[in-house]
mmCIF file of C-alpha atoms in Angstrom:
data_model
loop_
_atom_site.group_PDB
_atom_site.id
_atom_site.type_symbol
_atom_site.label_atom_id
_atom_site.label_comp_id
_atom_site.label_asym_id
_atom_site.label_seq_id
_atom_site.Cartn_x
_atom_site.Cartn_y
_atom_site.Cartn_z
ATOM 1 C CA MET A 1 14.711 -2.513 4.511
ATOM 2 C CA HIS A 2 13.313 -0.652 1.508
ATOM 3 C CA ILE A 3 9.622 0.160 1.177
ATOM 4 C CA ALA A 4 8.644 1.752 -2.137
ATOM 5 C CA ILE A 5 5.381 3.588 -2.799
ATOM 6 C CA LEU A 6 4.585 3.509 -6.514
ATOM 7 C CA THR A 7 3.338 6.964 -7.432
ATOM 8 C CA PHE A 8 2.200 7.858 -10.934
ATOM 9 C CA GLU A 9 1.128 10.980 -12.793
ATOM 10 C CA GLY A 10 -2.211 12.161 -11.420
ATOM 11 C CA TYR A 11 -1.532 10.477 -8.068
ATOM 12 C CA ASN A 12 -3.757 10.907 -5.024
ATOM 13 C CA GLU A 13 -1.783 12.694 -2.309
ATOM 14 C CA LEU A 14 -3.677 10.995 0.520
ATOM 15 C CA ASP A 15 -2.832 7.554 -0.808
ATOM 16 C CA SER A 16 0.910 8.037 -1.288
ATOM 17 C CA LEU A 17 1.811 10.611 1.336
ATOM 18 C CA ILE A 18 -0.156 9.348 4.342
ATOM 19 C CA ALA A 19 1.486 5.964 3.901
ATOM 20 C CA LEU A 20 4.863 7.687 3.521
ATOM 21 C CA GLY A 21 4.364 9.578 6.763
ATOM 22 C CA VAL A 22 3.232 6.575 8.793
ATOM 23 C CA LEU A 23 5.965 4.317 7.449
ATOM 24 C CA ASN A 24 8.606 6.894 8.281
ATOM 25 C CA ARG A 25 7.715 6.713 11.970
ATOM 26 C CA ILE A 26 10.073 3.719 11.997
ATOM 27 C CA LYS A 27 13.574 4.977 12.804
ATOM 28 C CA THR A 28 15.581 1.742 12.788
ATOM 29 C CA ASP A 29 18.851 1.649 10.873
ATOM 30 C CA GLY A 30 18.411 0.662 7.256
ATOM 31 C CA TRP A 31 14.692 1.448 7.126
ATOM 32 C CA ARG A 32 14.083 3.451 3.954
ATOM 33 C CA VAL A 33 10.792 4.612 2.442
ATOM 34 C CA THR A 34 10.746 6.073 -1.060
ATOM 35 C CA ILE A 35 8.323 7.471 -3.588
ATOM 36 C CA ALA A 36 8.950 5.408 -6.726
ATOM 37 C CA THR A 37 7.930 7.056 -9.979
ATOM 38 C CA PRO A 38 8.231 6.303 -13.699
ATOM 39 C CA SER A 39 9.664 9.777 -14.379
ATOM 40 C CA PRO A 40 11.832 12.365 -12.577
ATOM 41 C CA LYS A 41 8.725 14.271 -11.413
ATOM 42 C CA VAL A 42 5.012 13.509 -11.160
ATOM 43 C CA THR A 43 2.084 15.843 -10.559
ATOM 44 C CA SER A 44 -0.839 14.901 -8.342
ATOM 45 C CA MET A 45 -4.519 15.135 -9.191
ATOM 46 C CA ASN A 46 -4.493 18.460 -7.304
ATOM 47 C CA GLY A 47 -1.283 19.869 -8.766
ATOM 48 C CA VAL A 48 1.281 18.816 -6.139
ATOM 49 C CA VAL A 49 4.605 18.067 -7.836
ATOM 50 C CA ILE A 50 7.018 15.629 -6.209
ATOM 51 C CA GLU A 51 10.411 14.385 -7.303
ATOM 52 C CA GLN A 52 11.437 10.789 -7.821
ATOM 53 C CA MET A 53 13.109 9.127 -4.854
ATOM 54 C CA SER A 54 13.492 5.723 -6.516
ATOM 55 C CA THR A 55 12.737 4.182 -9.895
ATOM 56 C CA LEU A 56 10.150 1.532 -10.692
ATOM 57 C CA GLU A 57 13.018 -0.879 -11.307
ATOM 58 C CA GLU A 58 14.364 -0.240 -7.812
ATOM 59 C CA ALA A 59 10.871 -0.688 -6.394
ATOM 60 C CA CYS A 60 10.641 -4.136 -7.941
ATOM 61 C CA ALA A 61 13.620 -5.148 -5.802
ATOM 62 C CA ALA A 62 12.248 -3.568 -2.595
ATOM 63 C CA ASP A 63 11.238 -5.532 0.484
ATOM 64 C CA ALA A 64 7.731 -4.073 0.345
ATOM 65 C CA VAL A 65 5.783 -2.153 -2.273
ATOM 66 C CA ILE A 66 2.616 -0.075 -2.097
ATOM 67 C CA VAL A 67 0.938 0.611 -5.440
ATOM 68 C CA GLY A 68 -0.576 4.040 -5.039
ATOM 69 C CA SER A 69 -3.760 5.355 -6.551
ATOM 70 C CA GLY A 70 -4.684 8.256 -8.810
ATOM 71 C CA ILE A 71 -6.882 9.544 -11.586
ATOM 72 C CA ALA A 72 -4.774 8.009 -14.372
ATOM 73 C CA THR A 73 -4.523 4.375 -13.233
ATOM 74 C CA ARG A 74 -6.389 3.103 -16.269
ATOM 75 C CA GLU A 75 -3.752 4.792 -18.415
ATOM 76 C CA VAL A 76 -1.009 3.257 -16.279
ATOM 77 C CA VAL A 77 -2.259 -0.290 -16.855
ATOM 78 C CA GLU A 78 -2.296 0.352 -20.606
ATOM 79 C CA ASP A 79 1.328 1.531 -20.620
ATOM 80 C CA PRO A 80 3.488 -1.404 -21.805
ATOM 81 C CA ALA A 81 6.745 0.036 -20.451
ATOM 82 C CA ILE A 82 5.355 0.494 -16.938
ATOM 83 C CA MET A 83 3.537 -2.822 -16.818
ATOM 84 C CA ASN A 84 6.464 -4.795 -18.210
ATOM 85 C CA THR A 85 8.644 -3.377 -15.454
ATOM 86 C CA LEU A 86 6.053 -4.113 -12.770
ATOM 87 C CA ARG A 87 5.823 -7.738 -13.852
ATOM 88 C CA ARG A 88 9.005 -8.182 -11.808
ATOM 89 C CA LEU A 89 6.982 -7.720 -8.610
ATOM 90 C CA ASP A 90 6.977 -11.039 -6.785
ATOM 91 C CA PRO A 91 4.903 -11.785 -3.659
ATOM 92 C CA SER A 92 7.079 -14.796 -2.911
ATOM 93 C CA ARG A 93 9.871 -12.398 -1.876
ATOM 94 C CA GLN A 94 8.068 -9.080 -1.273
ATOM 95 C CA LEU A 95 5.129 -7.647 0.576
ATOM 96 C CA ILE A 96 2.895 -6.138 -2.100
ATOM 97 C CA ALA A 97 0.064 -3.785 -1.210
ATOM 98 C CA ALA A 98 -2.311 -1.673 -3.278
ATOM 99 C CA GLN A 99 -4.282 1.412 -2.332
ATOM 100 C CA CYS A 100 -7.614 2.115 -4.038
ATOM 101 C CA SER A 101 -7.075 2.019 -7.829
ATOM 102 C CA GLY A 102 -3.694 0.379 -7.252
ATOM 103 C CA ALA A 103 -5.762 -2.811 -6.996
ATOM 104 C CA LEU A 104 -6.427 -2.487 -10.714
ATOM 105 C CA VAL A 105 -2.674 -2.643 -11.331
ATOM 106 C CA LEU A 106 -2.388 -5.831 -9.261
ATOM 107 C CA ALA A 107 -5.379 -7.364 -11.033
ATOM 108 C CA ARG A 108 -3.930 -6.620 -14.460
ATOM 109 C CA LEU A 109 -0.595 -8.102 -13.353
ATOM 110 C CA GLY A 110 -2.383 -11.325 -12.383
ATOM 111 C CA LEU A 111 -1.522 -10.913 -8.699
ATOM 112 C CA LEU A 112 -5.144 -11.055 -7.527
ATOM 113 C CA ASN A 113 -5.985 -14.443 -9.009
ATOM 114 C CA ASN A 114 -8.195 -16.142 -6.389
ATOM 115 C CA ILE A 115 -7.557 -13.244 -3.979
ATOM 116 C CA PRO A 116 -10.408 -10.791 -3.267
ATOM 117 C CA ALA A 117 -9.528 -7.124 -3.154
ATOM 118 C CA CYS A 118 -10.523 -3.859 -1.537
ATOM 119 C CA THR A 119 -10.661 -0.712 -3.622
ATOM 120 C CA ASP A 120 -12.509 2.585 -3.914
ATOM 121 C CA LEU A 121 -16.034 2.772 -5.309
ATOM 122 C CA THR A 122 -14.968 4.426 -8.567
ATOM 123 C CA THR A 123 -12.399 1.729 -9.330
ATOM 124 C CA LYS A 124 -14.588 -1.184 -8.208
ATOM 125 C CA PRO A 125 -16.164 -1.949 -11.623
ATOM 126 C CA TRP A 126 -12.772 -1.824 -13.340
ATOM 127 C CA VAL A 127 -11.248 -4.278 -10.865
ATOM 128 C CA ILE A 128 -14.230 -6.598 -11.266
ATOM 129 C CA ALA A 129 -13.868 -6.362 -15.044
ATOM 130 C CA ALA A 130 -10.212 -7.343 -14.616
ATOM 131 C CA GLY A 131 -11.360 -10.562 -12.979
ATOM 132 C CA ALA A 132 -11.049 -9.877 -9.250
ATOM 133 C CA GLU A 133 -13.705 -10.060 -6.564
ATOM 134 C CA VAL A 134 -14.152 -6.763 -4.680
ATOM 135 C CA LEU A 135 -15.023 -6.759 -0.982
ATOM 136 C CA ASN A 136 -17.121 -4.157 0.823
ATOM 137 C CA GLN A 137 -14.526 -3.490 3.512
ATOM 138 C CA PRO A 138 -11.494 -1.232 3.969
ATOM 139 C CA PHE A 139 -8.679 -3.797 4.150
ATOM 140 C CA TYR A 140 -7.915 -7.366 3.172
ATOM 141 C CA ALA A 141 -4.700 -9.356 2.993
ATOM 142 C CA LYS A 142 -3.714 -12.867 2.078
ATOM 143 C CA ASP A 143 -0.165 -14.043 2.588
ATOM 144 C CA ASN A 144 2.044 -11.269 1.175
ATOM 145 C CA ILE A 145 -0.601 -9.321 -0.762
ATOM 146 C CA ALA A 146 -2.828 -6.646 0.766
ATOM 147 C CA THR A 147 -5.319 -4.115 -0.592
ATOM 148 C CA ALA A 148 -7.152 -1.175 0.945
ATOM 149 C CA GLY A 149 -10.145 0.823 -0.240
ATOM 150 C CA GLY A 150 -10.745 4.488 0.518
ATOM 151 C CA CYS A 151 -8.069 7.165 0.847
ATOM 152 C CA LEU A 152 -8.173 7.184 4.636
ATOM 153 C CA ALA A 153 -7.533 3.438 4.735
ATOM 154 C CA SER A 154 -3.957 4.053 3.600
ATOM 155 C CA HIS A 155 -2.699 3.918 7.188
ATOM 156 C CA TYR A 156 -3.986 0.328 7.356
ATOM 157 C CA LEU A 157 -1.585 -0.650 4.578
ATOM 158 C CA ALA A 158 1.281 1.161 6.291
ATOM 159 C CA ALA A 159 0.511 -0.485 9.634
ATOM 160 C CA TRP A 160 0.253 -3.932 7.999
ATOM 161 C CA ILE A 161 3.667 -3.488 6.395
ATOM 162 C CA ILE A 162 5.230 -2.278 9.651
ATOM 163 C CA ALA A 163 3.658 -5.159 11.582
ATOM 164 C CA ARG A 164 4.978 -7.678 9.061
ATOM 165 C CA LEU A 165 8.494 -6.233 8.917
ATOM 166 C CA GLU A 166 9.058 -4.750 12.388
ATOM 167 C CA GLY A 167 6.356 -6.259 14.601
ATOM 168 C CA THR A 168 3.005 -5.223 16.007
ATOM 169 C CA ASP A 169 4.463 -3.016 18.743
ATOM 170 C CA ALA A 170 6.195 -0.886 16.120
ATOM 171 C CA ALA A 171 3.009 -0.666 14.073
ATOM 172 C CA GLU A 172 0.961 0.360 17.112
ATOM 173 C CA SER A 173 3.513 3.033 18.001
ATOM 174 C CA ALA A 174 3.375 4.479 14.485
ATOM 175 C CA LEU A 175 -0.422 4.564 14.524
ATOM 176 C CA HIS A 176 -0.459 6.115 17.988
ATOM 177 C CA TYR A 177 1.751 8.954 16.775
ATOM 178 C CA VAL A 178 -0.489 9.935 13.828
ATOM 179 C CA ALA A 179 -3.911 9.330 15.414
ATOM 180 C CA PRO A 180 -5.884 12.355 16.642
ATOM 181 C CA VAL A 181 -5.341 13.457 20.218
ATOM 182 C CA GLY A 182 -8.142 12.206 22.458
ATOM 183 C CA GLU A 183 -8.990 9.450 19.984
ATOM 184 C CA LYS A 184 -5.750 7.508 19.815
ATOM 185 C CA GLU A 185 -6.986 4.343 21.543
ATOM 186 C CA GLU A 186 -10.134 4.351 19.414
ATOM 187 C CA TYR A 187 -8.143 4.709 16.186
ATOM 188 C CA ILE A 188 -5.682 1.995 17.132
ATOM 189 C CA GLU A 189 -8.466 -0.374 18.170
ATOM 190 C CA ARG A 190 -10.255 0.131 14.852
ATOM 191 C CA ALA A 191 -7.040 -0.347 12.904
ATOM 192 C CA TRP A 192 -6.227 -3.624 14.649
ATOM 193 C CA ARG A 193 -9.801 -4.825 14.183
ATOM 194 C CA ASN A 194 -9.258 -4.498 10.435
ATOM 195 C CA ILE A 195 -5.627 -5.606 10.219
ATOM 196 C CA SER A 196 -5.049 -8.308 12.823
ATOM 197 C CA PRO A 197 -7.184 -11.042 11.191
ATOM 198 C CA TYR A 198 -4.766 -10.957 8.267
ATOM 199 C CA LEU A 199 -1.478 -11.051 10.159
ATOM 200 C CA PRO A 200 0.410 -14.355 10.457
ATOM 201 C CA ALA A 201 -0.228 -16.211 13.686
ATOM 202 C CA PRO A 202 2.604 -15.779 16.215
ATOM 203 C CA ALA A 203 5.088 -18.596 16.291
ATOM 204 C CA PRO A 204 4.574 -20.916 19.298
ATOM 205 C CA ALA A 205 6.965 -20.389 22.178
ATOM 206 C CA LEU A 206 9.831 -22.824 22.460
ATOM 207 C CA VAL A 207 9.522 -25.133 25.460
#
């Protein structure tokens, strides 16, 4: 199971690396989480340099993808090479999520047609201009597409992906590990309040 976090030049560390940490709480065989970049190295908005773990082409074949955020997303969506590659993303066979300005990438790819989105306040007017409705809430998902707004909502995307791929118990365990001591139940309750309305209904038990 490959989960790729698209991470571009000028990336926001909170958006890519919190999700990476939460997703990597899953230790099942074959579970792999990578930072997917368009170049061998990318530098964050605060100067943190990370190396490529997978390519954008590999990400387009992943089981789940998170489109990370950053200060250069408007440049990303104007880059023909990047966008032509990302047009291979397909919610019919992948979970596709976007964090903050990553919603602009999904909107420009046409993946938010008739699907409202969550994003950060800076990106909101750009996503609206791209034709998507923006919600005043931290998380929203429909079918295989999810978006989150605000850096500290990135664990919602990670938990949604874990719940979809490994089950809700695995997602709760991952959240419990990263939540602050003394506040774990509160954090998990708030996360499920935001995520659970958008998870598929459990299959009925066989009689």
